[in-house]
């Protein structure tokens, strides 16, 4: 980046006293001396290149090139010291041996930029020399002439124009000095403008400016592509974004990705029909897993397999009007790796969702068998008993009917709770507090527990956080009923913490308790609860002892809903 000193402020005459002006003059003086050496080195390099077929010119070519490189490095130092611009360039890798070094230098862009810089500098120095000679030397001459004439009268010679003779008087001498002074100022201003113009040329030819533009575009495309793979939604959206970001970084006319039935394209050029093979074609399977570069008509098609872990999932194809460079093929290979990663991730997500659905169906079957099915069986048994006792012992029959009614009410409450848990939008519509109320009602009716619920306020949390709190409460109360054999249970959701910024869910029972240290990490649903808490950044604490009951607390910060929704993953039953 160019960082030369700003033009001096303070009016038109400020340039005359500015230190940068005299640094520019010194730079031009030193550059003029170096130009002589540079011209000699340039001629030596040209003669060496002309005589190189005879091998006699190779030493001259090496000497001229080495001298020009050294002079360019010296110009970088002068530019930093006198012009205030950073013209540094990273040191190039030096191959071993003179022939590899020569071959590397002859194929390097910097070599030809230095040659162009040397020619441009000679022309620039010639232009600058003429300008300084006409303005500075001429202006100083106009300033000095009146002083010389007044000091040495014998030099005062009349100027004859036709029949009239003119002499330089006092007023004319002052006017001539003023004209010379302004000519000098014009020369100084021109010198500063020429210096700034030369800065732009030097920056473009002595630094890496413009050499790595394509690499920078490719790196930016790969970086944005990686972010797309990590955070985009569906596979189609991910691959579409990947193609859209990759195309501007290359010279390809179009790019195409095929993954199973999904076919995506970006760009104007059409993909030849016979190249659009898919994994279902038996006779194309052998070719489908290979990376190829084919030519069909005027088009060149680079075809890369999307094969994470060796399994071919699709293809990426880039269409060119000319054969792509090795660099662009390497870039597309990196893009294909990202596309393969996205396809593999999408497959894993589908498998996980399928497995999760199967596990959820199995869990629902267990819940129905352990609760509703047994309750309905109890209702049936109680009503049969009541019918048998209706004439013999009406009092006993009434007790059986009352018991059947309580079982029916409990089964109804538990069925409502199960249906509520199966609806993903239930918490969003009804809220967490009503959900906990239904859970407490089900526990009272179904298991005849003494349940104390304290949840006075609906927490302003995201639906994902509320879902996690409800699932943990479900699991904890299930453990209290099935394993702790509790008779009393306390369920609370309160705002706590020093700054009232933490919501605390607490489930406490008076059951048999257990030794937490002796409990396996994956037992009693503890692993599931801890995983759910970790996903939302909550702290889960479990306190229990034999015959002392159990106390479970889950604490989560009361962050804004938008921040929680951005941070928390989707919670599934």
Coordinates of C-alpha atoms in Angstrom, one line a residue:
X1 CA 0.0 0.0 0.0
X2 CA 1.4 3.4 -1.0
X3 CA 2.1 5.6 2.0
X4 CA 4.0 8.6 0.7
X5 CA 3.9 11.9 2.5
X6 CA 0.9 14.2 1.9
X7 CA 1.3 17.4 -0.1
X8 CA 2.5 20.3 2.1
X9 CA -0.1 22.7 3.3
X10 CA 0.2 26.4 3.8
X11 CA -0.3 28.0 0.4
X12 CA 1.5 28.0 -2.9
X13 CA 4.9 28.8 -1.5
X14 CA 4.8 26.1 1.1
X15 CA 6.5 23.6 -1.3
X16 CA 9.6 25.8 -1.4
X17 CA 10.3 25.3 2.3
X18 CA 8.9 21.7 2.6
X19 CA 11.5 19.1 3.5
X20 CA 9.8 16.6 1.1
X21 CA 10.7 18.8 -1.8
X22 CA 14.4 18.6 -1.1
X23 CA 14.1 14.8 -0.5
X24 CA 12.6 14.6 -4.0
X25 CA 15.4 16.6 -5.4
X26 CA 18.0 14.3 -3.7
X27 CA 16.1 11.3 -5.0
X28 CA 16.2 12.6 -8.6
X29 CA 20.0 13.4 -8.3
X30 CA 20.8 9.9 -7.0
X31 CA 18.4 8.3 -9.4
X32 CA 20.1 10.1 -12.3
X33 CA 23.5 8.7 -11.3
X34 CA 22.0 5.2 -10.9
X35 CA 20.3 5.5 -14.3
X36 CA 23.7 5.5 -16.0
X37 CA 24.6 2.2 -14.3
X38 CA 21.1 0.9 -15.0
X39 CA 21.4 1.7 -18.7
X40 CA 24.7 -0.1 -18.8
X41 CA 23.2 -3.2 -17.1
X42 CA 20.2 -3.1 -19.4
X43 CA 22.4 -3.0 -22.5
X44 CA 24.5 -5.9 -21.0
X45 CA 21.4 -8.0 -20.4
X46 CA 20.0 -7.4 -23.9
X47 CA 23.4 -8.2 -25.5
X48 CA 23.6 -11.3 -23.4
X49 CA 20.1 -12.4 -24.4
X50 CA 21.0 -11.9 -28.1
X51 CA 24.2 -14.0 -27.7
X52 CA 22.7 -16.7 -25.5
X53 CA 22.4 -19.2 -28.3
X54 CA 26.2 -19.1 -28.6
X55 CA 26.5 -19.6 -24.8
X56 CA 28.8 -16.6 -24.8
X57 CA 26.0 -14.3 -23.8
X58 CA 24.8 -16.4 -20.8
X59 CA 27.3 -14.8 -18.4
X60 CA 26.4 -11.4 -19.8
X61 CA 22.7 -12.1 -19.3
X62 CA 23.3 -13.3 -15.8
X63 CA 25.5 -10.3 -14.9
X64 CA 23.0 -7.8 -16.4
X65 CA 20.0 -9.5 -14.7
X66 CA 21.8 -9.7 -11.4
X67 CA 22.8 -6.0 -11.6
X68 CA 19.3 -4.9 -12.6
X69 CA 17.9 -6.8 -9.6
X70 CA 20.4 -5.2 -7.3
X71 CA 19.6 -1.7 -8.6
X72 CA 15.9 -2.4 -8.1
X73 CA 16.6 -3.4 -4.5
X74 CA 18.6 -0.2 -4.1
X75 CA 15.6 1.8 -5.5
X76 CA 13.4 0.1 -2.9
X77 CA 15.7 1.4 -0.2
X78 CA 15.8 4.9 -1.7
X79 CA 12.0 4.9 -2.1
X80 CA 11.5 4.1 1.6
X81 CA 14.1 6.6 2.8
X82 CA 13.4 9.6 0.5
X83 CA 9.9 9.2 -0.9
X84 CA 8.2 7.6 2.2
X85 CA 6.8 4.6 0.3
X86 CA 7.1 1.0 1.2
X87 CA 8.3 -0.9 -1.9
X88 CA 9.4 -4.0 -0.1
X89 CA 8.9 -7.4 -1.7
X90 CA 9.2 -10.8 0.1
X91 CA 12.5 -12.6 -0.7
X92 CA 12.2 -15.2 -3.4
X93 CA 13.2 -18.8 -2.9
X94 CA 16.6 -19.5 -4.4
X95 CA 16.8 -22.9 -6.1
X96 CA 20.1 -24.7 -5.9
X97 CA 22.4 -24.6 -9.0
X98 CA 22.7 -21.8 -11.5
X99 CA 20.5 -23.5 -14.2
X100 CA 17.5 -24.0 -11.9
X101 CA 18.0 -20.4 -10.7
X102 CA 18.1 -19.0 -14.2
X103 CA 15.1 -21.0 -15.3
X104 CA 13.1 -19.9 -12.3
X105 CA 14.1 -16.2 -12.9
X106 CA 13.2 -16.4 -16.6
X107 CA 9.7 -17.7 -15.7
X108 CA 9.1 -15.3 -12.8
X109 CA 6.9 -12.2 -13.3
X110 CA 9.2 -10.1 -11.1
X111 CA 12.0 -10.4 -13.7
X112 CA 10.0 -8.8 -16.4
X113 CA 8.6 -6.2 -14.1
X114 CA 12.2 -5.2 -13.2
X115 CA 13.1 -5.0 -16.9
X116 CA 10.0 -2.8 -17.6
X117 CA 10.9 -0.7 -14.5
X118 CA 14.4 -0.2 -15.8
X119 CA 13.2 1.0 -19.2
X120 CA 10.5 3.2 -17.6
X121 CA 13.0 4.7 -15.2
X122 CA 15.4 5.7 -18.0
X123 CA 12.5 7.4 -19.8
X124 CA 11.2 9.0 -16.6
X125 CA 14.7 10.3 -15.7
X126 CA 15.0 11.8 -19.2
X127 CA 11.7 13.6 -18.9
X128 CA 12.4 14.7 -15.3
X129 CA 15.8 16.0 -16.3
X130 CA 14.4 18.1 -19.2
X131 CA 11.7 19.5 -16.9
X132 CA 14.2 20.4 -14.2
X133 CA 16.6 21.9 -16.7
X134 CA 14.0 24.1 -18.2
X135 CA 12.3 25.2 -15.0
X136 CA 14.8 25.2 -12.2
X137 CA 17.8 26.1 -14.2
X138 CA 15.9 28.6 -16.4
X139 CA 14.1 30.2 -13.4
X140 CA 17.2 30.5 -11.4
X141 CA 18.9 32.2 -14.4
X142 CA 16.1 34.8 -14.6
X143 CA 16.5 35.4 -10.9
X144 CA 20.3 35.8 -11.0
X145 CA 20.7 37.9 -14.2
X146 CA 19.4 41.2 -12.7
X147 CA 21.7 40.7 -9.6
X148 CA 24.7 40.1 -11.9
X149 CA 24.0 43.2 -14.0
X150 CA 23.7 45.4 -11.0
X151 CA 26.9 44.0 -9.4
X152 CA 29.0 44.1 -12.6
X153 CA 27.9 47.1 -14.7
X154 CA 30.3 46.2 -17.5
X155 CA 28.0 43.2 -18.3
X156 CA 25.2 45.6 -18.9
X157 CA 24.8 45.5 -22.7
X158 CA 21.8 47.2 -24.4
X159 CA 19.5 45.1 -26.4
X160 CA 18.8 46.5 -29.9
X161 CA 15.5 45.8 -31.6
X162 CA 15.4 47.5 -34.9
X163 CA 16.3 51.2 -34.4
X164 CA 15.5 51.1 -30.7
X165 CA 18.0 50.1 -27.9
X166 CA 16.7 48.8 -24.6
X167 CA 18.5 48.5 -21.3
X168 CA 17.5 46.5 -18.2
X169 CA 16.4 49.1 -15.6
X170 CA 15.6 48.6 -11.9
X171 CA 11.9 47.9 -12.4
X172 CA 12.6 45.5 -15.3
X173 CA 15.1 43.7 -13.2
X174 CA 12.7 43.2 -10.3
X175 CA 10.0 42.0 -12.8
X176 CA 12.5 39.6 -14.4
X177 CA 13.4 38.2 -10.9
X178 CA 9.8 37.7 -10.0
X179 CA 9.2 35.8 -13.3
X180 CA 12.2 33.6 -12.6
X181 CA 11.0 32.9 -9.0
X182 CA 7.6 31.8 -10.3
X183 CA 9.2 29.6 -12.9
X184 CA 11.2 28.0 -10.1
X185 CA 8.1 27.4 -8.1
X186 CA 6.4 25.9 -11.2
X187 CA 9.4 23.5 -11.5
X188 CA 9.2 22.5 -7.9
X189 CA 5.4 21.8 -8.1
X190 CA 6.1 19.8 -11.3
X191 CA 8.8 17.9 -9.5
X192 CA 6.5 16.9 -6.7
X193 CA 3.8 15.8 -9.2
X194 CA 6.3 13.8 -11.2
X195 CA 7.5 12.2 -8.0
X196 CA 4.0 11.1 -7.0
X197 CA 3.4 9.7 -10.5
X198 CA 6.7 7.8 -10.2
X199 CA 5.6 6.4 -6.9
X200 CA 2.6 4.7 -8.6
X201 CA 4.8 3.2 -11.3
X202 CA 7.4 2.0 -8.7
X203 CA 4.7 0.5 -6.5
X204 CA 3.2 -1.4 -9.4
X205 CA 6.5 -2.7 -10.8
X206 CA 8.7 -3.2 -7.7
X207 CA 6.1 -4.9 -5.4
X208 CA 3.8 -7.9 -5.7
X209 CA 0.9 -5.6 -6.7
X210 CA -1.4 -7.5 -9.1
X211 CA 0.6 -10.7 -9.1
X212 CA -1.5 -12.6 -6.6
X213 CA -5.0 -11.3 -7.5
X214 CA -6.3 -14.6 -8.8
X215 CA -4.9 -16.4 -5.7
X216 CA -6.5 -13.9 -3.4
X217 CA -9.9 -14.4 -5.2
X218 CA -9.5 -18.2 -4.9
X219 CA -8.7 -18.0 -1.2
X220 CA -11.6 -15.7 -0.5
X221 CA -13.9 -18.0 -2.5
X222 CA -12.7 -21.1 -0.6
X223 CA -13.0 -19.3 2.8
X224 CA -16.6 -18.2 2.0
X225 CA -17.3 -21.6 0.7
X226 CA -16.2 -23.2 3.9
X227 CA -18.5 -20.9 5.8
X228 CA -21.3 -21.9 3.5
X229 CA -20.7 -25.6 4.0
X230 CA -20.7 -25.1 7.8
X231 CA -23.8 -22.9 8.2
X232 CA -26.1 -23.2 5.1
X233 CA -29.4 -24.9 5.4
X234 CA -30.3 -27.7 2.9
X235 CA -27.9 -29.5 0.6
X236 CA -29.3 -27.7 -2.4
X237 CA -28.8 -24.2 -0.8
X238 CA -25.3 -25.2 0.3
X239 CA -24.1 -26.4 -3.1
X240 CA -25.8 -23.5 -4.9
X241 CA -24.0 -21.0 -2.7
X242 CA -20.7 -22.9 -3.2
X243 CA -21.1 -22.7 -7.0
X244 CA -22.0 -19.0 -6.9
X245 CA -19.0 -18.1 -4.7
X246 CA -16.5 -20.2 -6.8
X247 CA -17.4 -19.1 -10.3
X248 CA -16.0 -15.5 -10.0
X249 CA -12.6 -16.8 -8.8
X250 CA -12.1 -18.8 -12.1
X251 CA -12.3 -18.3 -15.9
X252 CA -14.8 -21.2 -16.3
X253 CA -17.8 -20.5 -18.3
X254 CA -20.1 -22.6 -16.1
X255 CA -20.0 -25.1 -13.3
X256 CA -22.3 -28.0 -12.5
X257 CA -22.8 -30.3 -9.5
X258 CA -24.7 -33.5 -9.5
X259 CA -25.6 -35.4 -6.3
X260 CA -28.1 -38.2 -6.9
X261 CA -31.2 -36.6 -8.4
X262 CA -30.0 -33.1 -7.4
X263 CA -28.5 -31.2 -10.4
X264 CA -27.3 -27.6 -10.0
X265 CA -25.6 -25.3 -12.5
X266 CA -24.0 -21.8 -12.4
X267 CA -23.0 -19.9 -15.6
X268 CA -24.0 -19.7 -19.2
X269 CA -22.3 -22.6 -20.9
X270 CA -24.2 -25.8 -21.2
X271 CA -22.8 -29.1 -20.1
X272 CA -22.5 -31.7 -22.9
X273 CA -25.4 -34.2 -22.6
X274 CA -23.2 -37.3 -22.7
X275 CA -21.1 -36.1 -19.8
X276 CA -24.1 -35.8 -17.4
X277 CA -23.8 -39.4 -16.2
X278 CA -25.2 -40.4 -12.8
X279 CA -24.4 -43.1 -10.2
X280 CA -27.4 -45.2 -11.3
X281 CA -25.9 -45.9 -14.7
X282 CA -24.2 -49.4 -14.4
X283 CA -21.9 -48.9 -17.4
X284 CA -20.8 -45.5 -16.1
X285 CA -19.8 -46.4 -12.6
X286 CA -16.2 -47.1 -13.5
X287 CA -15.7 -43.7 -15.1
X288 CA -17.9 -41.9 -12.6
X289 CA -15.4 -42.2 -9.8
X290 CA -12.5 -40.8 -11.8
X291 CA -11.2 -37.2 -12.2
X292 CA -11.0 -36.4 -15.9
X293 CA -10.4 -33.5 -18.3
X294 CA -12.2 -34.0 -21.6
X295 CA -12.5 -32.0 -24.7
X296 CA -15.7 -32.1 -26.7
X297 CA -15.9 -29.7 -29.7
X298 CA -14.7 -26.3 -28.6
X299 CA -15.3 -27.0 -24.9
X300 CA -13.0 -28.4 -22.2
X301 CA -14.8 -30.1 -19.3
X302 CA -13.0 -30.7 -16.0
X303 CA -14.9 -33.5 -14.1
X304 CA -14.2 -34.3 -10.5
X305 CA -15.8 -37.0 -8.3
X306 CA -17.4 -36.1 -5.0
X307 CA -16.1 -39.0 -3.0
X308 CA -15.8 -38.6 0.7
X309 CA -14.3 -41.7 2.4
X310 CA -14.0 -43.3 -1.0
X311 CA -17.7 -43.5 -1.7
X312 CA -18.8 -41.6 -4.9
X313 CA -21.8 -39.4 -4.1
X314 CA -21.8 -37.1 -7.1
X315 CA -19.7 -35.0 -9.6
X316 CA -18.5 -31.5 -10.0
X317 CA -17.9 -30.4 -13.6
X318 CA -16.4 -27.1 -14.8
X319 CA -16.8 -26.0 -18.5
X320 CA -14.0 -24.0 -20.2
X321 CA -13.5 -22.5 -23.6
X322 CA -9.8 -23.2 -23.3
X323 CA -7.9 -25.8 -21.3
X324 CA -7.8 -24.7 -17.6
X325 CA -4.6 -24.1 -15.8
X326 CA -3.1 -26.4 -13.2
X327 CA -3.9 -23.8 -10.6
X328 CA -7.6 -23.6 -11.5
X329 CA -7.8 -27.4 -11.5
X330 CA -6.4 -27.5 -8.0
X331 CA -8.9 -24.8 -7.0
X332 CA -11.8 -26.9 -8.3
X333 CA -10.4 -29.9 -6.5
X334 CA -10.6 -28.0 -3.2
X335 CA -14.2 -26.9 -4.1
X336 CA -15.1 -30.5 -4.9
X337 CA -13.8 -31.5 -1.4
X338 CA -16.1 -29.0 0.2
X339 CA -19.1 -30.2 -1.9
X340 CA -18.3 -33.8 -1.0
X341 CA -18.2 -32.8 2.7
X342 CA -21.6 -31.1 2.3
X343 CA -23.1 -34.1 0.6
X344 CA -21.7 -36.5 3.2
X345 CA -22.9 -34.3 6.0
X346 CA -26.4 -34.1 4.5
X347 CA -26.5 -37.9 4.3
X348 CA -25.4 -38.3 7.9
X349 CA -28.1 -35.8 9.0
X350 CA -30.8 -37.8 7.0
X351 CA -29.6 -41.0 8.7
X352 CA -29.6 -39.4 12.1
X353 CA -33.1 -38.1 11.6
X354 CA -34.3 -41.5 10.5
X355 CA -32.7 -43.2 13.4
X356 CA -34.1 -40.5 15.7
X357 CA -37.6 -41.1 14.4
X358 CA -37.3 -44.8 15.0
X359 CA -36.0 -44.2 18.5
X360 CA -38.8 -41.8 19.2
X361 CA -41.4 -44.3 18.0
X362 CA -39.8 -46.9 20.3
X363 CA -39.9 -44.4 23.2
X364 CA -43.5 -43.6 22.6
X365 CA -44.4 -47.3 22.5
X366 CA -42.7 -47.8 25.9
X367 CA -44.5 -44.7 27.3
X368 CA -47.9 -45.9 26.1
X369 CA -47.3 -49.5 27.4
X370 CA -46.0 -48.3 30.8
X371 CA -48.7 -45.7 31.4
X372 CA -51.8 -45.5 29.2
X373 CA -52.0 -49.3 28.3
X374 CA -51.6 -50.3 32.0
X375 CA -54.1 -47.7 33.1
X376 CA -56.7 -48.8 30.6
X377 CA -56.1 -52.4 31.7
X378 CA -56.7 -51.3 35.3
X379 CA -59.9 -49.5 34.3
X380 CA -61.1 -52.6 32.6
X381 CA -60.2 -54.8 35.6
X382 CA -61.9 -52.4 38.1
X383 CA -65.1 -52.1 36.1
X384 CA -65.3 -55.9 35.8
X385 CA -64.8 -56.2 39.6
X386 CA -67.5 -53.5 40.2
X387 CA -70.0 -55.3 38.0
X388 CA -69.4 -58.6 39.9
X389 CA -69.8 -56.9 43.3
X390 CA -72.7 -54.6 42.2
X391 CA -75.4 -56.9 43.7
X392 CA -73.4 -58.6 46.5
X393 CA -71.5 -55.6 47.9
X394 CA -72.5 -52.2 46.5
X395 CA -70.0 -50.4 48.7
X396 CA -67.1 -52.4 47.3
X397 CA -68.4 -51.9 43.8
X398 CA -68.4 -48.1 44.4
X399 CA -64.8 -48.3 45.5
X400 CA -63.8 -50.2 42.4
X401 CA -65.7 -47.7 40.2
X402 CA -64.0 -44.8 42.0
X403 CA -60.6 -46.4 41.4
X404 CA -61.5 -47.0 37.8
X405 CA -62.4 -43.3 37.4
X406 CA -59.1 -42.2 38.9
X407 CA -57.2 -44.5 36.6
X408 CA -59.2 -43.1 33.6
X409 CA -58.5 -39.5 34.7
X410 CA -54.8 -40.3 35.1
X411 CA -54.7 -42.1 31.7
X412 CA -56.4 -39.1 30.1
X413 CA -53.9 -36.7 31.6
X414 CA -51.0 -38.8 30.6
X415 CA -52.3 -39.1 27.1
X416 CA -52.6 -35.3 26.9
X417 CA -49.0 -35.0 28.2
X418 CA -47.8 -37.4 25.5
X419 CA -49.7 -35.7 22.8
X420 CA -48.4 -32.3 24.0
X421 CA -44.8 -33.7 23.9
X422 CA -45.3 -34.9 20.3
X423 CA -46.3 -31.5 19.0
X424 CA -43.2 -29.4 18.1
X425 CA -45.2 -26.1 18.3
X426 CA -47.0 -26.9 21.6
X427 CA -44.6 -25.0 23.8
X428 CA -44.6 -22.0 21.4
X429 CA -48.4 -21.8 21.4
X430 CA -49.1 -22.6 25.1
X431 CA -45.9 -21.7 26.9
X432 CA -43.6 -23.6 29.3
X433 CA -45.6 -22.9 32.5
X434 CA -48.9 -24.4 31.1
X435 CA -46.8 -27.4 29.9
X436 CA -45.4 -27.9 33.4
X437 CA -48.9 -27.5 34.9
X438 CA -50.2 -30.4 32.6
X439 CA -47.2 -32.5 33.7
X440 CA -47.9 -31.9 37.4
X441 CA -51.6 -32.7 36.9
X442 CA -50.8 -35.9 35.1
X443 CA -48.5 -37.0 38.0
X444 CA -51.2 -36.3 40.5
X445 CA -53.9 -38.2 38.7
X446 CA -51.9 -41.1 37.3
X447 CA -49.5 -41.8 40.2
X448 CA -51.4 -40.2 43.1
X449 CA -48.3 -38.1 43.9
X450 CA -48.4 -35.0 46.1
X451 CA -47.0 -32.5 43.6
X452 CA -46.2 -28.9 44.4
X453 CA -45.7 -26.7 41.4
X454 CA -44.2 -23.1 41.7
X455 CA -43.9 -21.4 38.3
X456 CA -45.4 -17.9 38.6
X457 CA -44.0 -16.4 35.4
X458 CA -43.5 -17.5 31.9
X459 CA -39.8 -17.2 31.1
X460 CA -38.9 -15.0 28.1
X461 CA -36.6 -17.7 26.6
X462 CA -36.4 -19.1 23.1
X463 CA -38.6 -22.1 22.1
X464 CA -35.4 -24.3 22.0
X465 CA -34.5 -23.4 25.6
X466 CA -38.0 -24.0 26.8
X467 CA -38.1 -27.3 25.0
X468 CA -34.9 -28.4 26.8
X469 CA -36.3 -27.3 30.2
X470 CA -39.5 -29.3 29.6
X471 CA -37.7 -32.4 28.4
X472 CA -35.4 -32.4 31.5
X473 CA -38.5 -31.9 33.8
X474 CA -40.2 -34.8 32.1
X475 CA -37.1 -37.1 32.5
X476 CA -36.6 -36.1 36.1
X477 CA -40.2 -36.7 37.1
X478 CA -40.2 -40.0 35.3
X479 CA -37.2 -41.0 37.3
X480 CA -38.9 -39.9 40.5
X481 CA -41.9 -42.1 39.7
X482 CA -40.3 -45.2 38.2
X483 CA -37.1 -45.5 40.2
X484 CA -37.3 -43.3 43.3
X485 CA -40.8 -44.5 44.3
X486 CA -41.4 -41.0 45.6
X487 CA -44.7 -39.9 47.2
X488 CA -44.0 -36.2 47.2
X489 CA -42.5 -34.1 44.4
X490 CA -41.7 -30.4 44.1
X491 CA -41.4 -28.8 40.7
X492 CA -40.4 -25.1 40.4
X493 CA -39.2 -22.6 37.7
X494 CA -38.0 -19.4 39.3
X495 CA -35.8 -16.4 38.4
X496 CA -32.6 -16.3 40.5
X497 CA -29.0 -15.2 40.6
X498 CA -27.4 -12.0 41.9
X499 CA -28.7 -9.9 39.0
X500 CA -32.0 -11.9 38.5
X501 CA -30.6 -13.1 35.2
X502 CA -30.8 -16.9 35.6
X503 CA -33.8 -19.2 35.3
X504 CA -33.6 -22.2 37.6
X505 CA -35.6 -25.4 37.1
X506 CA -35.7 -27.6 40.2
X507 CA -37.2 -31.0 40.6
X508 CA -37.1 -32.4 44.2
X509 CA -38.6 -35.7 45.5
X510 CA -38.7 -37.7 48.8
X511 CA -37.8 -41.0 47.1
X512 CA -35.3 -43.6 48.0
X513 CA -32.4 -41.6 46.6
X514 CA -29.1 -43.1 45.5
X515 CA -25.3 -42.6 45.7
X516 CA -24.4 -40.2 42.8
X517 CA -20.8 -41.3 42.9
X518 CA -21.7 -44.9 42.4
X519 CA -24.2 -44.3 39.6
X520 CA -23.2 -45.1 36.0
X521 CA -22.9 -42.0 33.8
X522 CA -25.5 -43.3 31.3
X523 CA -28.1 -44.6 33.7
X524 CA -31.5 -43.1 34.7
X525 CA -31.5 -40.8 31.7
X526 CA -28.7 -38.7 33.3
X527 CA -26.7 -38.8 30.2
X528 CA -29.6 -37.5 28.1
X529 CA -30.3 -34.7 30.5
X530 CA -26.6 -33.6 30.7
X531 CA -26.4 -33.6 26.9
X532 CA -29.5 -31.5 26.6
X533 CA -28.2 -29.0 29.2
X534 CA -24.8 -28.8 27.4
X535 CA -26.4 -28.0 24.1
X536 CA -28.0 -24.8 25.5
X537 CA -25.0 -23.9 27.7
X538 CA -26.9 -24.6 30.9
X539 CA -25.6 -26.0 34.2
X540 CA -27.1 -29.2 35.5
X541 CA -26.6 -30.2 39.1
X542 CA -27.7 -33.5 40.8
X543 CA -27.8 -34.0 44.5
X544 CA -28.9 -37.3 46.1
X545 CA -28.1 -39.8 48.9
X546 CA -29.7 -43.1 49.9
X547 CA -33.0 -42.5 51.7
X548 CA -32.6 -38.8 51.4
X549 CA -34.4 -38.1 48.2
X550 CA -33.1 -36.4 45.0
X551 CA -32.7 -32.8 43.9
X552 CA -32.0 -31.8 40.4
X553 CA -31.4 -28.2 39.3
X554 CA -30.9 -26.8 35.8
X555 CA -29.8 -23.2 35.5
X556 CA -29.8 -21.2 32.2
X557 CA -28.9 -17.5 31.7
X558 CA -31.9 -15.2 30.7
X559 CA -30.3 -14.0 27.5
X560 CA -32.4 -12.1 24.9
X561 CA -34.6 -14.5 22.9
X562 CA -32.8 -13.6 19.6
X563 CA -29.4 -14.4 21.0
X564 CA -30.7 -17.7 22.4
X565 CA -32.3 -18.7 19.1
X566 CA -29.1 -18.0 17.3
X567 CA -27.0 -20.0 19.7
X568 CA -29.2 -22.9 20.6
X569 CA -29.7 -25.9 18.3
X570 CA -33.1 -27.4 17.5
X571 CA -34.3 -29.6 20.3
X572 CA -36.0 -32.8 19.3
X573 CA -38.0 -35.1 21.6

